[in-house]
JSON list of C-alpha atoms in Angstrom, two decimals:
[
{"chain": "B", "resi": 113, "resn": "ASP", "atom": "CA", "xyz": [82.89, 100.46, 102.78]},
{"chain": "B", "resi": 114, "resn": "THR", "atom": "CA", "xyz": [84.62, 103.78, 102.50]},
{"chain": "B", "resi": 115, "resn": "GLU", "atom": "CA", "xyz": [84.61, 103.72, 98.66]},
{"chain": "B", "resi": 116, "resn": "VAL", "atom": "CA", "xyz": [84.27, 106.16, 96.09]},
{"chain": "B", "resi": 117, "resn": "THR", "atom": "CA", "xyz": [84.61, 105.61, 92.63]},
{"chain": "B", "resi": 118, "resn": "GLN", "atom": "CA", "xyz": [85.62, 107.54, 89.62]},
{"chain": "B", "resi": 119, "resn": "THR", "atom": "CA", "xyz": [85.58, 106.66, 85.60]},
{"chain": "B", "resi": 120, "resn": "PRO", "atom": "CA", "xyz": [87.31, 107.26, 83.35]},
{"chain": "B", "resi": 121, "resn": "LYS", "atom": "CA", "xyz": [90.62, 106.36, 85.27]},
{"chain": "B", "resi": 122, "resn": "HIS", "atom": "CA", "xyz": [92.66, 108.27, 81.96]},
{"chain": "B", "resi": 123, "resn": "LEU", "atom": "CA", "xyz": [91.17, 110.65, 79.37]},
{"chain": "B", "resi": 124, "resn": "VAL", "atom": "CA", "xyz": [92.49, 112.30, 77.09]},
{"chain": "B", "resi": 125, "resn": "MET", "atom": "CA", "xyz": [91.08, 115.28, 74.93]},
{"chain": "B", "resi": 126, "resn": "GLY", "atom": "CA", "xyz": [91.17, 117.91, 72.38]},
{"chain": "B", "resi": 127, "resn": "MET", "atom": "CA", "xyz": [90.65, 121.30, 73.51]},
{"chain": "B", "resi": 128, "resn": "THR", "atom": "CA", "xyz": [87.70, 121.49, 70.90]},
{"chain": "B", "resi": 129, "resn": "ASN", "atom": "CA", "xyz": [86.05, 118.54, 72.71]},
{"chain": "B", "resi": 130, "resn": "LYS", "atom": "CA", "xyz": [83.12, 117.87, 75.18]},
{"chain": "B", "resi": 131, "resn": "LYS", "atom": "CA", "xyz": [83.97, 115.03, 78.15]},
{"chain": "B", "resi": 132, "resn": "SER", "atom": "CA", "xyz": [82.63, 114.28, 81.05]},
{"chain": "B", "resi": 133, "resn": "LEU", "atom": "CA", "xyz": [84.22, 112.89, 84.55]},
{"chain": "B", "resi": 134, "resn": "LYS", "atom": "CA", "xyz": [81.87, 110.38, 86.55]},
{"chain": "B", "resi": 135, "resn": "CYS", "atom": "CA", "xyz": [81.72, 110.10, 90.79]},
{"chain": "B", "resi": 136, "resn": "GLU", "atom": "CA", "xyz": [79.45, 107.46, 92.83]},
{"chain": "B", "resi": 137, "resn": "GLN", "atom": "CA", "xyz": [79.36, 106.47, 96.18]},
{"chain": "B", "resi": 138, "resn": "HIS", "atom": "CA", "xyz": [77.19, 104.63, 98.07]},
{"chain": "B", "resi": 139, "resn": "MET", "atom": "CA", "xyz": [77.74, 105.23, 101.22]},
{"chain": "B", "resi": 140, "resn": "GLY", "atom": "CA", "xyz": [74.92, 107.55, 101.82]},
{"chain": "B", "resi": 141, "resn": "HIS", "atom": "CA", "xyz": [76.78, 110.43, 101.77]},
{"chain": "B", "resi": 142, "resn": "ARG", "atom": "CA", "xyz": [75.28, 114.20, 101.56]},
{"chain": "B", "resi": 143, "resn": "ALA", "atom": "CA", "xyz": [77.89, 116.07, 100.66]},
{"chain": "B", "resi": 144, "resn": "MET", "atom": "CA", "xyz": [80.34, 115.70, 97.09]},
{"chain": "B", "resi": 145, "resn": "TYR", "atom": "CA", "xyz": [83.43, 117.67, 95.92]},
{"chain": "B", "resi": 146, "resn": "TRP", "atom": "CA", "xyz": [85.64, 117.74, 92.95]},
{"chain": "B", "resi": 147, "resn": "TYR", "atom": "CA", "xyz": [89.12, 118.48, 93.29]},
{"chain": "B", "resi": 148, "resn": "LYS", "atom": "CA", "xyz": [91.89, 119.87, 91.03]},
{"chain": "B", "resi": 149, "resn": "GLN", "atom": "CA", "xyz": [95.42, 118.47, 91.88]},
{"chain": "B", "resi": 150, "resn": "LYS", "atom": "CA", "xyz": [98.28, 119.71, 89.56]},
{"chain": "B", "resi": 151, "resn": "ALA", "atom": "CA", "xyz": [101.57, 117.43, 89.78]},
{"chain": "B", "resi": 152, "resn": "LYS", "atom": "CA", "xyz": [103.88, 117.49, 92.98]},
{"chain": "B", "resi": 153, "resn": "LYS", "atom": "CA", "xyz": [101.00, 120.01, 94.72]},
{"chain": "B", "resi": 154, "resn": "PRO", "atom": "CA", "xyz": [98.15, 119.64, 97.12]},
{"chain": "B", "resi": 155, "resn": "PRO", "atom": "CA", "xyz": [94.93, 119.14, 96.12]},
{"chain": "B", "resi": 156, "resn": "GLU", "atom": "CA", "xyz": [92.83, 122.29, 95.43]},
{"chain": "B", "resi": 157, "resn": "LEU", "atom": "CA", "xyz": [88.82, 122.20, 96.39]},
{"chain": "B", "resi": 158, "resn": "MET", "atom": "CA", "xyz": [86.76, 123.45, 93.39]},
{"chain": "B", "resi": 159, "resn": "PHE", "atom": "CA", "xyz": [83.05, 122.34, 93.80]},
{"chain": "B", "resi": 160, "resn": "VAL", "atom": "CA", "xyz": [81.03, 121.27, 96.93]},
{"chain": "B", "resi": 161, "resn": "TYR", "atom": "CA", "xyz": [77.56, 120.16, 96.80]},
{"chain": "B", "resi": 162, "resn": "SER", "atom": "CA", "xyz": [75.43, 119.45, 99.67]},
{"chain": "B", "resi": 163, "resn": "TYR", "atom": "CA", "xyz": [72.27, 117.53, 99.81]},
{"chain": "B", "resi": 164, "resn": "GLU", "atom": "CA", "xyz": [72.34, 117.72, 95.73]},
{"chain": "B", "resi": 165, "resn": "LYS", "atom": "CA", "xyz": [72.59, 121.43, 95.40]},
{"chain": "B", "resi": 166, "resn": "LEU", "atom": "CA", "xyz": [75.82, 123.34, 94.58]},
{"chain": "B", "resi": 167, "resn": "SER", "atom": "CA", "xyz": [76.66, 125.22, 97.88]},
{"chain": "B", "resi": 168, "resn": "ILE", "atom": "CA", "xyz": [80.46, 126.25, 97.51]},
{"chain": "B", "resi": 169, "resn": "ASN", "atom": "CA", "xyz": [82.39, 127.07, 93.57]},
{"chain": "B", "resi": 170, "resn": "GLU", "atom": "CA", "xyz": [85.85, 128.16, 94.11]},
{"chain": "B", "resi": 171, "resn": "SER", "atom": "CA", "xyz": [85.86, 130.66, 91.46]},
{"chain": "B", "resi": 172, "resn": "VAL", "atom": "CA", "xyz": [86.07, 127.94, 88.56]},
{"chain": "B", "resi": 173, "resn": "PRO", "atom": "CA", "xyz": [86.08, 128.87, 85.59]},
{"chain": "B", "resi": 174, "resn": "SER", "atom": "CA", "xyz": [82.77, 128.33, 83.01]},
{"chain": "B", "resi": 175, "resn": "ARG", "atom": "CA", "xyz": [84.44, 125.58, 81.42]},
{"chain": "B", "resi": 176, "resn": "PHE", "atom": "CA", "xyz": [83.92, 122.98, 83.98]},
{"chain": "B", "resi": 177, "resn": "SER", "atom": "CA", "xyz": [80.31, 122.49, 84.86]},
{"chain": "B", "resi": 178, "resn": "PRO", "atom": "CA", "xyz": [79.59, 120.17, 87.91]},
{"chain": "B", "resi": 179, "resn": "GLU", "atom": "CA", "xyz": [75.83, 118.21, 88.48]},
{"chain": "B", "resi": 180, "resn": "CYS", "atom": "CA", "xyz": [74.93, 116.17, 90.73]},
{"chain": "B", "resi": 181, "resn": "PRO", "atom": "CA", "xyz": [71.55, 113.82, 89.03]},
{"chain": "B", "resi": 182, "resn": "ASN", "atom": "CA", "xyz": [70.80, 112.60, 92.48]},
{"chain": "B", "resi": 183, "resn": "SER", "atom": "CA", "xyz": [72.70, 112.18, 95.65]},
{"chain": "B", "resi": 184, "resn": "SER", "atom": "CA", "xyz": [74.64, 109.06, 94.65]},
{"chain": "B", "resi": 185, "resn": "LEU", "atom": "CA", "xyz": [76.13, 110.55, 91.71]},
{"chain": "B", "resi": 186, "resn": "LEU", "atom": "CA", "xyz": [78.64, 113.66, 90.41]},
{"chain": "B", "resi": 187, "resn": "ASN", "atom": "CA", "xyz": [79.98, 114.57, 87.45]},
{"chain": "B", "resi": 188, "resn": "LEU", "atom": "CA", "xyz": [82.01, 117.44, 85.81]},
{"chain": "B", "resi": 189, "resn": "HIS", "atom": "CA", "xyz": [81.08, 118.08, 82.50]},
{"chain": "B", "resi": 190, "resn": "LEU", "atom": "CA", "xyz": [84.45, 119.65, 80.31]},
{"chain": "B", "resi": 191, "resn": "HIS", "atom": "CA", "xyz": [84.44, 121.92, 77.57]},
{"chain": "B", "resi": 192, "resn": "ALA", "atom": "CA", "xyz": [87.04, 124.05, 75.31]},
{"chain": "B", "resi": 193, "resn": "LEU", "atom": "CA", "xyz": [89.69, 122.95, 77.97]},
{"chain": "B", "resi": 194, "resn": "GLN", "atom": "CA", "xyz": [93.24, 124.51, 77.82]},
{"chain": "B", "resi": 195, "resn": "PRO", "atom": "CA", "xyz": [96.54, 122.62, 78.11]},
{"chain": "B", "resi": 196, "resn": "GLU", "atom": "CA", "xyz": [96.83, 124.03, 82.10]},
{"chain": "B", "resi": 197, "resn": "ASP", "atom": "CA", "xyz": [93.42, 122.12, 83.08]},
{"chain": "B", "resi": 198, "resn": "SER", "atom": "CA", "xyz": [95.56, 118.82, 82.69]},
{"chain": "B", "resi": 199, "resn": "ALA", "atom": "CA", "xyz": [95.39, 117.45, 85.97]},
{"chain": "B", "resi": 200, "resn": "LEU", "atom": "CA", "xyz": [94.43, 114.96, 88.00]},
{"chain": "B", "resi": 201, "resn": "TYR", "atom": "CA", "xyz": [90.67, 115.06, 88.98]},
{"chain": "B", "resi": 202, "resn": "LEU", "atom": "CA", "xyz": [89.68, 114.15, 92.62]},
{"chain": "B", "resi": 203, "resn": "CYS", "atom": "CA", "xyz": [86.12, 113.59, 93.81]},
{"chain": "B", "resi": 204, "resn": "ALA", "atom": "CA", "xyz": [85.37, 113.57, 97.64]},
{"chain": "B", "resi": 205, "resn": "SER", "atom": "CA", "xyz": [82.51, 112.77, 99.95]},
{"chain": "B", "resi": 206, "resn": "SER", "atom": "CA", "xyz": [81.54, 113.17, 103.25]},
{"chain": "B", "resi": 207, "resn": "GLN", "atom": "CA", "xyz": [78.52, 112.38, 105.37]},
{"chain": "B", "resi": 208, "resn": "ASP", "atom": "CA", "xyz": [77.72, 115.97, 105.42]},
{"chain": "B", "resi": 209, "resn": "VAL", "atom": "CA", "xyz": [80.10, 118.99, 104.88]},
{"chain": "B", "resi": 210, "resn": "GLU", "atom": "CA", "xyz": [80.70, 118.76, 108.57]},
{"chain": "B", "resi": 211, "resn": "TYR", "atom": "CA", "xyz": [82.44, 115.17, 108.56]},
{"chain": "B", "resi": 212, "resn": "GLU", "atom": "CA", "xyz": [85.70, 114.09, 107.16]},
{"chain": "B", "resi": 213, "resn": "GLN", "atom": "CA", "xyz": [86.10, 113.51, 103.62]},
{"chain": "B", "resi": 214, "resn": "TYR", "atom": "CA", "xyz": [86.89, 110.27, 101.55]},
{"chain": "B", "resi": 215, "resn": "PHE", "atom": "CA", "xyz": [88.38, 110.52, 97.88]},
{"chain": "B", "resi": 216, "resn": "GLY", "atom": "CA", "xyz": [88.25, 108.36, 94.93]},
{"chain": "B", "resi": 217, "resn": "PRO", "atom": "CA", "xyz": [90.96, 107.26, 92.90]},
{"chain": "B", "resi": 218, "resn": "GLY", "atom": "CA", "xyz": [90.68, 109.99, 90.31]},
{"chain": "B", "resi": 219, "resn": "THR", "atom": "CA", "xyz": [90.82, 110.66, 86.65]},
{"chain": "B", "resi": 220, "resn": "ARG", "atom": "CA", "xyz": [94.18, 111.84, 84.93]},
{"chain": "B", "resi": 221, "resn": "LEU", "atom": "CA", "xyz": [93.14, 114.56, 82.28]},
{"chain": "B", "resi": 222, "resn": "THR", "atom": "CA", "xyz": [95.85, 115.48, 79.67]},
{"chain": "B", "resi": 223, "resn": "VAL", "atom": "CA", "xyz": [94.34, 118.24, 77.31]},
{"chain": "B", "resi": 224, "resn": "THR", "atom": "CA", "xyz": [96.21, 118.71, 74.28]},
{"chain": "R", "resi": 221, "resn": "GLY", "atom": "CA", "xyz": [93.62, 132.62, 108.79]},
{"chain": "R", "resi": 222, "resn": "ASN", "atom": "CA", "xyz": [94.01, 128.43, 108.89]},
{"chain": "R", "resi": 223, "resn": "SER", "atom": "CA", "xyz": [97.47, 126.75, 107.38]},
{"chain": "R", "resi": 224, "resn": "VAL", "atom": "CA", "xyz": [99.87, 124.01, 107.70]},
{"chain": "R", "resi": 225, "resn": "THR", "atom": "CA", "xyz": [103.40, 123.78, 107.07]},
{"chain": "R", "resi": 226, "resn": "GLN", "atom": "CA", "xyz": [104.96, 120.67, 106.63]},
{"chain": "R", "resi": 227, "resn": "MET", "atom": "CA", "xyz": [108.37, 119.36, 106.53]},
{"chain": "R", "resi": 228, "resn": "GLU", "atom": "CA", "xyz": [110.32, 119.66, 103.24]},
{"chain": "R", "resi": 229, "resn": "GLY", "atom": "CA", "xyz": [110.77, 115.85, 101.49]},
{"chain": "R", "resi": 230, "resn": "PRO", "atom": "CA", "xyz": [111.56, 114.03, 100.23]},
{"chain": "R", "resi": 231, "resn": "VAL", "atom": "CA", "xyz": [112.21, 111.67, 103.16]},
{"chain": "R", "resi": 232, "resn": "THR", "atom": "CA", "xyz": [114.65, 109.10, 102.29]},
{"chain": "R", "resi": 233, "resn": "LEU", "atom": "CA", "xyz": [114.88, 105.67, 104.79]},
{"chain": "R", "resi": 234, "resn": "SER", "atom": "CA", "xyz": [116.10, 102.12, 104.56]},
{"chain": "R", "resi": 235, "resn": "GLU", "atom": "CA", "xyz": [113.25, 99.45, 105.68]},
{"chain": "R", "resi": 236, "resn": "GLU", "atom": "CA", "xyz": [112.88, 99.06, 109.29]},
{"chain": "R", "resi": 237, "resn": "ALA", "atom": "CA", "xyz": [113.81, 102.71, 110.56]},
{"chain": "R", "resi": 238, "resn": "PHE", "atom": "CA", "xyz": [111.85, 104.70, 112.22]},
{"chain": "R", "resi": 239, "resn": "LEU", "atom": "CA", "xyz": [109.65, 107.48, 110.74]},
{"chain": "R", "resi": 240, "resn": "THR", "atom": "CA", "xyz": [108.88, 111.46, 111.43]},
{"chain": "R", "resi": 241, "resn": "ILE", "atom": "CA", "xyz": [107.40, 113.68, 109.45]},
{"chain": "R", "resi": 242, "resn": "ASN", "atom": "CA", "xyz": [106.64, 116.94, 111.28]},
{"chain": "R", "resi": 243, "resn": "CYS", "atom": "CA", "xyz": [103.28, 118.87, 110.71]},
{"chain": "R", "resi": 244, "resn": "THR", "atom": "CA", "xyz": [102.34, 121.87, 112.48]},
{"chain": "R", "resi": 245, "resn": "TYR", "atom": "CA", "xyz": [99.19, 124.26, 111.49]},
{"chain": "R", "resi": 246, "resn": "THR", "atom": "CA", "xyz": [98.03, 127.67, 112.52]},
{"chain": "R", "resi": 247, "resn": "ALA", "atom": "CA", "xyz": [94.37, 127.81, 113.31]},
{"chain": "R", "resi": 248, "resn": "THR", "atom": "CA", "xyz": [91.65, 130.06, 114.70]},
{"chain": "R", "resi": 249, "resn": "GLY", "atom": "CA", "xyz": [89.21, 128.06, 117.40]},
{"chain": "R", "resi": 250, "resn": "TYR", "atom": "CA", "xyz": [89.99, 124.02, 117.87]},
{"chain": "R", "resi": 251, "resn": "PRO", "atom": "CA", "xyz": [90.28, 122.52, 114.29]},
{"chain": "R", "resi": 252, "resn": "SER", "atom": "CA", "xyz": [90.48, 118.90, 113.46]},
{"chain": "R", "resi": 253, "resn": "LEU", "atom": "CA", "xyz": [93.54, 117.29, 112.05]},
{"chain": "R", "resi": 254, "resn": "PHE", "atom": "CA", "xyz": [94.36, 114.73, 109.51]},
{"chain": "R", "resi": 255, "resn": "TRP", "atom": "CA", "xyz": [96.79, 112.57, 107.67]},
{"chain": "R", "resi": 256, "resn": "TYR", "atom": "CA", "xyz": [96.16, 111.46, 104.06]},
{"chain": "R", "resi": 257, "resn": "VAL", "atom": "CA", "xyz": [98.75, 109.11, 102.60]},
{"chain": "R", "resi": 258, "resn": "GLN", "atom": "CA", "xyz": [98.79, 108.98, 98.24]},
{"chain": "R", "resi": 259, "resn": "TYR", "atom": "CA", "xyz": [100.50, 106.37, 96.70]},
{"chain": "R", "resi": 260, "resn": "PRO", "atom": "CA", "xyz": [102.00, 106.56, 93.37]},
{"chain": "R", "resi": 261, "resn": "GLY", "atom": "CA", "xyz": [99.18, 107.03, 90.56]},
{"chain": "R", "resi": 262, "resn": "GLU", "atom": "CA", "xyz": [96.13, 106.92, 93.03]},
{"chain": "R", "resi": 263, "resn": "GLY", "atom": "CA", "xyz": [93.44, 109.24, 95.33]},
{"chain": "R", "resi": 264, "resn": "LEU", "atom": "CA", "xyz": [94.31, 110.29, 98.97]},
{"chain": "R", "resi": 265, "resn": "GLN", "atom": "CA", "xyz": [93.57, 107.97, 101.69]},
{"chain": "R", "resi": 266, "resn": "LEU", "atom": "CA", "xyz": [92.83, 109.39, 105.07]},
{"chain": "R", "resi": 267, "resn": "LEU", "atom": "CA", "xyz": [95.13, 107.52, 107.04]},
{"chain": "R", "resi": 268, "resn": "LEU", "atom": "CA", "xyz": [94.07, 108.74, 110.82]},
{"chain": "R", "resi": 269, "resn": "LYS", "atom": "CA", "xyz": [92.34, 111.81, 112.34]},
{"chain": "R", "resi": 270, "resn": "ALA", "atom": "CA", "xyz": [92.10, 113.57, 115.58]},
{"chain": "R", "resi": 271, "resn": "THR", "atom": "CA", "xyz": [89.28, 115.73, 116.18]},
{"chain": "R", "resi": 272, "resn": "LYS", "atom": "CA", "xyz": [90.52, 117.61, 119.76]},
{"chain": "R", "resi": 273, "resn": "ALA", "atom": "CA", "xyz": [93.73, 118.33, 121.87]},
{"chain": "R", "resi": 274, "resn": "ASP", "atom": "CA", "xyz": [95.69, 115.10, 123.10]},
{"chain": "R", "resi": 275, "resn": "ASP", "atom": "CA", "xyz": [94.16, 112.78, 120.72]},
{"chain": "R", "resi": 276, "resn": "LYS", "atom": "CA", "xyz": [96.03, 110.12, 119.57]},
{"chain": "R", "resi": 277, "resn": "GLY", "atom": "CA", "xyz": [95.26, 109.33, 115.49]},
{"chain": "R", "resi": 278, "resn": "SER", "atom": "CA", "xyz": [96.47, 106.12, 114.39]},
{"chain": "R", "resi": 279, "resn": "ASN", "atom": "CA", "xyz": [95.95, 103.64, 111.48]},
{"chain": "R", "resi": 280, "resn": "LYS", "atom": "CA", "xyz": [98.22, 100.63, 109.85]},
{"chain": "R", "resi": 281, "resn": "GLY", "atom": "CA", "xyz": [101.59, 101.20, 112.78]},
{"chain": "R", "resi": 282, "resn": "PHE", "atom": "CA", "xyz": [101.42, 105.39, 112.22]},
{"chain": "R", "resi": 283, "resn": "GLU", "atom": "CA", "xyz": [99.97, 107.57, 114.81]},
{"chain": "R", "resi": 284, "resn": "ALA", "atom": "CA", "xyz": [100.07, 111.20, 115.38]},
{"chain": "R", "resi": 285, "resn": "THR", "atom": "CA", "xyz": [98.93, 113.02, 118.28]},
{"chain": "R", "resi": 286, "resn": "TYR", "atom": "CA", "xyz": [97.04, 116.33, 118.57]},
{"chain": "R", "resi": 287, "resn": "ARG", "atom": "CA", "xyz": [99.51, 119.05, 120.61]},
{"chain": "R", "resi": 288, "resn": "LYS", "atom": "CA", "xyz": [97.53, 122.04, 121.03]},
{"chain": "R", "resi": 289, "resn": "GLU", "atom": "CA", "xyz": [100.83, 124.06, 123.41]},
{"chain": "R", "resi": 290, "resn": "THR", "atom": "CA", "xyz": [103.15, 123.09, 120.16]},
{"chain": "R", "resi": 291, "resn": "THR", "atom": "CA", "xyz": [100.43, 123.11, 117.30]},
{"chain": "R", "resi": 292, "resn": "SER", "atom": "CA", "xyz": [101.63, 120.62, 115.82]},
{"chain": "R", "resi": 293, "resn": "PHE", "atom": "CA", "xyz": [100.34, 116.80, 114.64]},
{"chain": "R", "resi": 294, "resn": "HIS", "atom": "CA", "xyz": [103.41, 115.18, 113.70]},
{"chain": "R", "resi": 295, "resn": "LEU", "atom": "CA", "xyz": [103.38, 111.34, 112.06]},
{"chain": "R", "resi": 296, "resn": "GLU", "atom": "CA", "xyz": [105.22, 108.55, 113.14]},
{"chain": "R", "resi": 297, "resn": "LYS", "atom": "CA", "xyz": [105.87, 105.26, 112.42]},
{"chain": "R", "resi": 298, "resn": "GLY", "atom": "CA", "xyz": [108.22, 102.67, 114.29]},
{"chain": "R", "resi": 299, "resn": "SER", "atom": "CA", "xyz": [109.61, 100.68, 111.48]},
{"chain": "R", "resi": 300, "resn": "VAL", "atom": "CA", "xyz": [108.50, 101.66, 108.04]},
{"chain": "R", "resi": 301, "resn": "GLN", "atom": "CA", "xyz": [108.03, 98.92, 104.99]},
{"chain": "R", "resi": 302, "resn": "VAL", "atom": "CA", "xyz": [108.86, 99.76, 101.19]},
{"chain": "R", "resi": 303, "resn": "SER", "atom": "CA", "xyz": [105.11, 99.74, 100.75]},
{"chain": "R", "resi": 304, "resn": "ASP", "atom": "CA", "xyz": [105.16, 102.75, 102.91]},
{"chain": "R", "resi": 305, "resn": "SER", "atom": "CA", "xyz": [106.69, 104.98, 99.96]},
{"chain": "R", "resi": 306, "resn": "ALA", "atom": "CA", "xyz": [104.13, 107.35, 98.72]},
{"chain": "R", "resi": 307, "resn": "VAL", "atom": "CA", "xyz": [103.32, 111.48, 99.70]},
{"chain": "R", "resi": 308, "resn": "TYR", "atom": "CA", "xyz": [102.26, 112.31, 102.91]},
{"chain": "R", "resi": 309, "resn": "PHE", "atom": "CA", "xyz": [99.57, 115.23, 103.73]},
{"chain": "R", "resi": 310, "resn": "CYS", "atom": "CA", "xyz": [98.66, 116.64, 106.94]},
{"chain": "R", "resi": 311, "resn": "ALA", "atom": "CA", "xyz": [95.25, 118.60, 106.71]},
{"chain": "R", "resi": 312, "resn": "LEU", "atom": "CA", "xyz": [93.25, 120.75, 109.05]},
{"chain": "R", "resi": 313, "resn": "SER", "atom": "CA", "xyz": [89.08, 121.47, 108.92]},
{"chain": "R", "resi": 314, "resn": "PRO", "atom": "CA", "xyz": [87.36, 124.01, 111.50]},
{"chain": "R", "resi": 315, "resn": "ASN", "atom": "CA", "xyz": [85.52, 122.38, 113.41]},
{"chain": "R", "resi": 316, "resn": "THR", "atom": "CA", "xyz": [82.43, 124.69, 112.75]},
{"chain": "R", "resi": 317, "resn": "GLY", "atom": "CA", "xyz": [80.05, 124.51, 109.64]},
{"chain": "R", "resi": 318, "resn": "PHE", "atom": "CA", "xyz": [81.46, 123.45, 106.60]},
{"chain": "R", "resi": 319, "resn": "GLN", "atom": "CA", "xyz": [84.84, 121.44, 106.47]},
{"chain": "R", "resi": 320, "resn": "LYS", "atom": "CA", "xyz": [87.13, 122.86, 104.22]},
{"chain": "R", "resi": 321, "resn": "LEU", "atom": "CA", "xyz": [90.26, 121.04, 103.85]},
{"chain": "R", "resi": 322, "resn": "VAL", "atom": "CA", "xyz": [93.64, 123.10, 104.26]},
{"chain": "R", "resi": 323, "resn": "PHE", "atom": "CA", "xyz": [96.62, 120.66, 103.13]},
{"chain": "R", "resi": 324, "resn": "GLY", "atom": "CA", "xyz": [100.08, 120.79, 103.56]},
{"chain": "R", "resi": 325, "resn": "THR", "atom": "CA", "xyz": [102.26, 121.16, 100.73]},
{"chain": "R", "resi": 326, "resn": "GLY", "atom": "CA", "xyz": [102.32, 117.51, 101.09]},
{"chain": "R", "resi": 327, "resn": "THR", "atom": "CA", "xyz": [106.08, 114.93, 102.32]},
{"chain": "R", "resi": 328, "resn": "ARG", "atom": "CA", "xyz": [107.18, 112.20, 99.92]},
{"chain": "R", "resi": 329, "resn": "LEU", "atom": "CA", "xyz": [108.75, 108.93, 101.74]},
{"chain": "R", "resi": 330, "resn": "LEU", "atom": "CA", "xyz": [110.87, 106.79, 99.65]},
{"chain": "R", "resi": 331, "resn": "VAL", "atom": "CA", "xyz": [111.83, 103.46, 101.82]},
{"chain": "R", "resi": 332, "resn": "SER", "atom": "CA", "xyz": [114.75, 101.58, 100.23]},
{"chain": "R", "resi": 333, "resn": "PRO", "atom": "CA", "xyz": [114.78, 97.70, 100.82]}
]
């Protein structure tokens, strides 16, 4: 089973709101990732967690705050976002950082 | 640095036509190569992969061969279906350390009945 789940599927939030995106996998993978994908573009890497520790932050603004509560869960906390942050947010996981990545269905975020 | 170049889309085909989507890469060392597919409104699915020269990845009737001499990984399918309409991303990752994916720009495939 190579399934990564993400909730919610869609999210609309105002610029003053605080919300969270959730990602879950039960494949025993030890690496998890957040990507941002704008329309008609490839995904852009945001964060990498390896063994529940943040290992890569691709210079993402602090209004995006990742959290890895355990080896199966990955959250992305959102605060004071801008309209240009509207995008599809994809979570991925892999057995380790040296293995291929499997993506979830994404959360479509709209910031108003 | 590492980069991936894909053919511009959209590629428009009739059902049962032969498909080729070109992908070439630039990389140091010996990367792994991937094709991901993204159906409308969905995330990316790993379609196939190849980890060394001359490897052929295949899945769901799609094939791609890792050609080191031409630095290419072209995607092919003998007979496309309407349900294959999607965006296809070619990608590479280095074979050492963190496997950061480098994506091509994506190629949209439209298959009509």
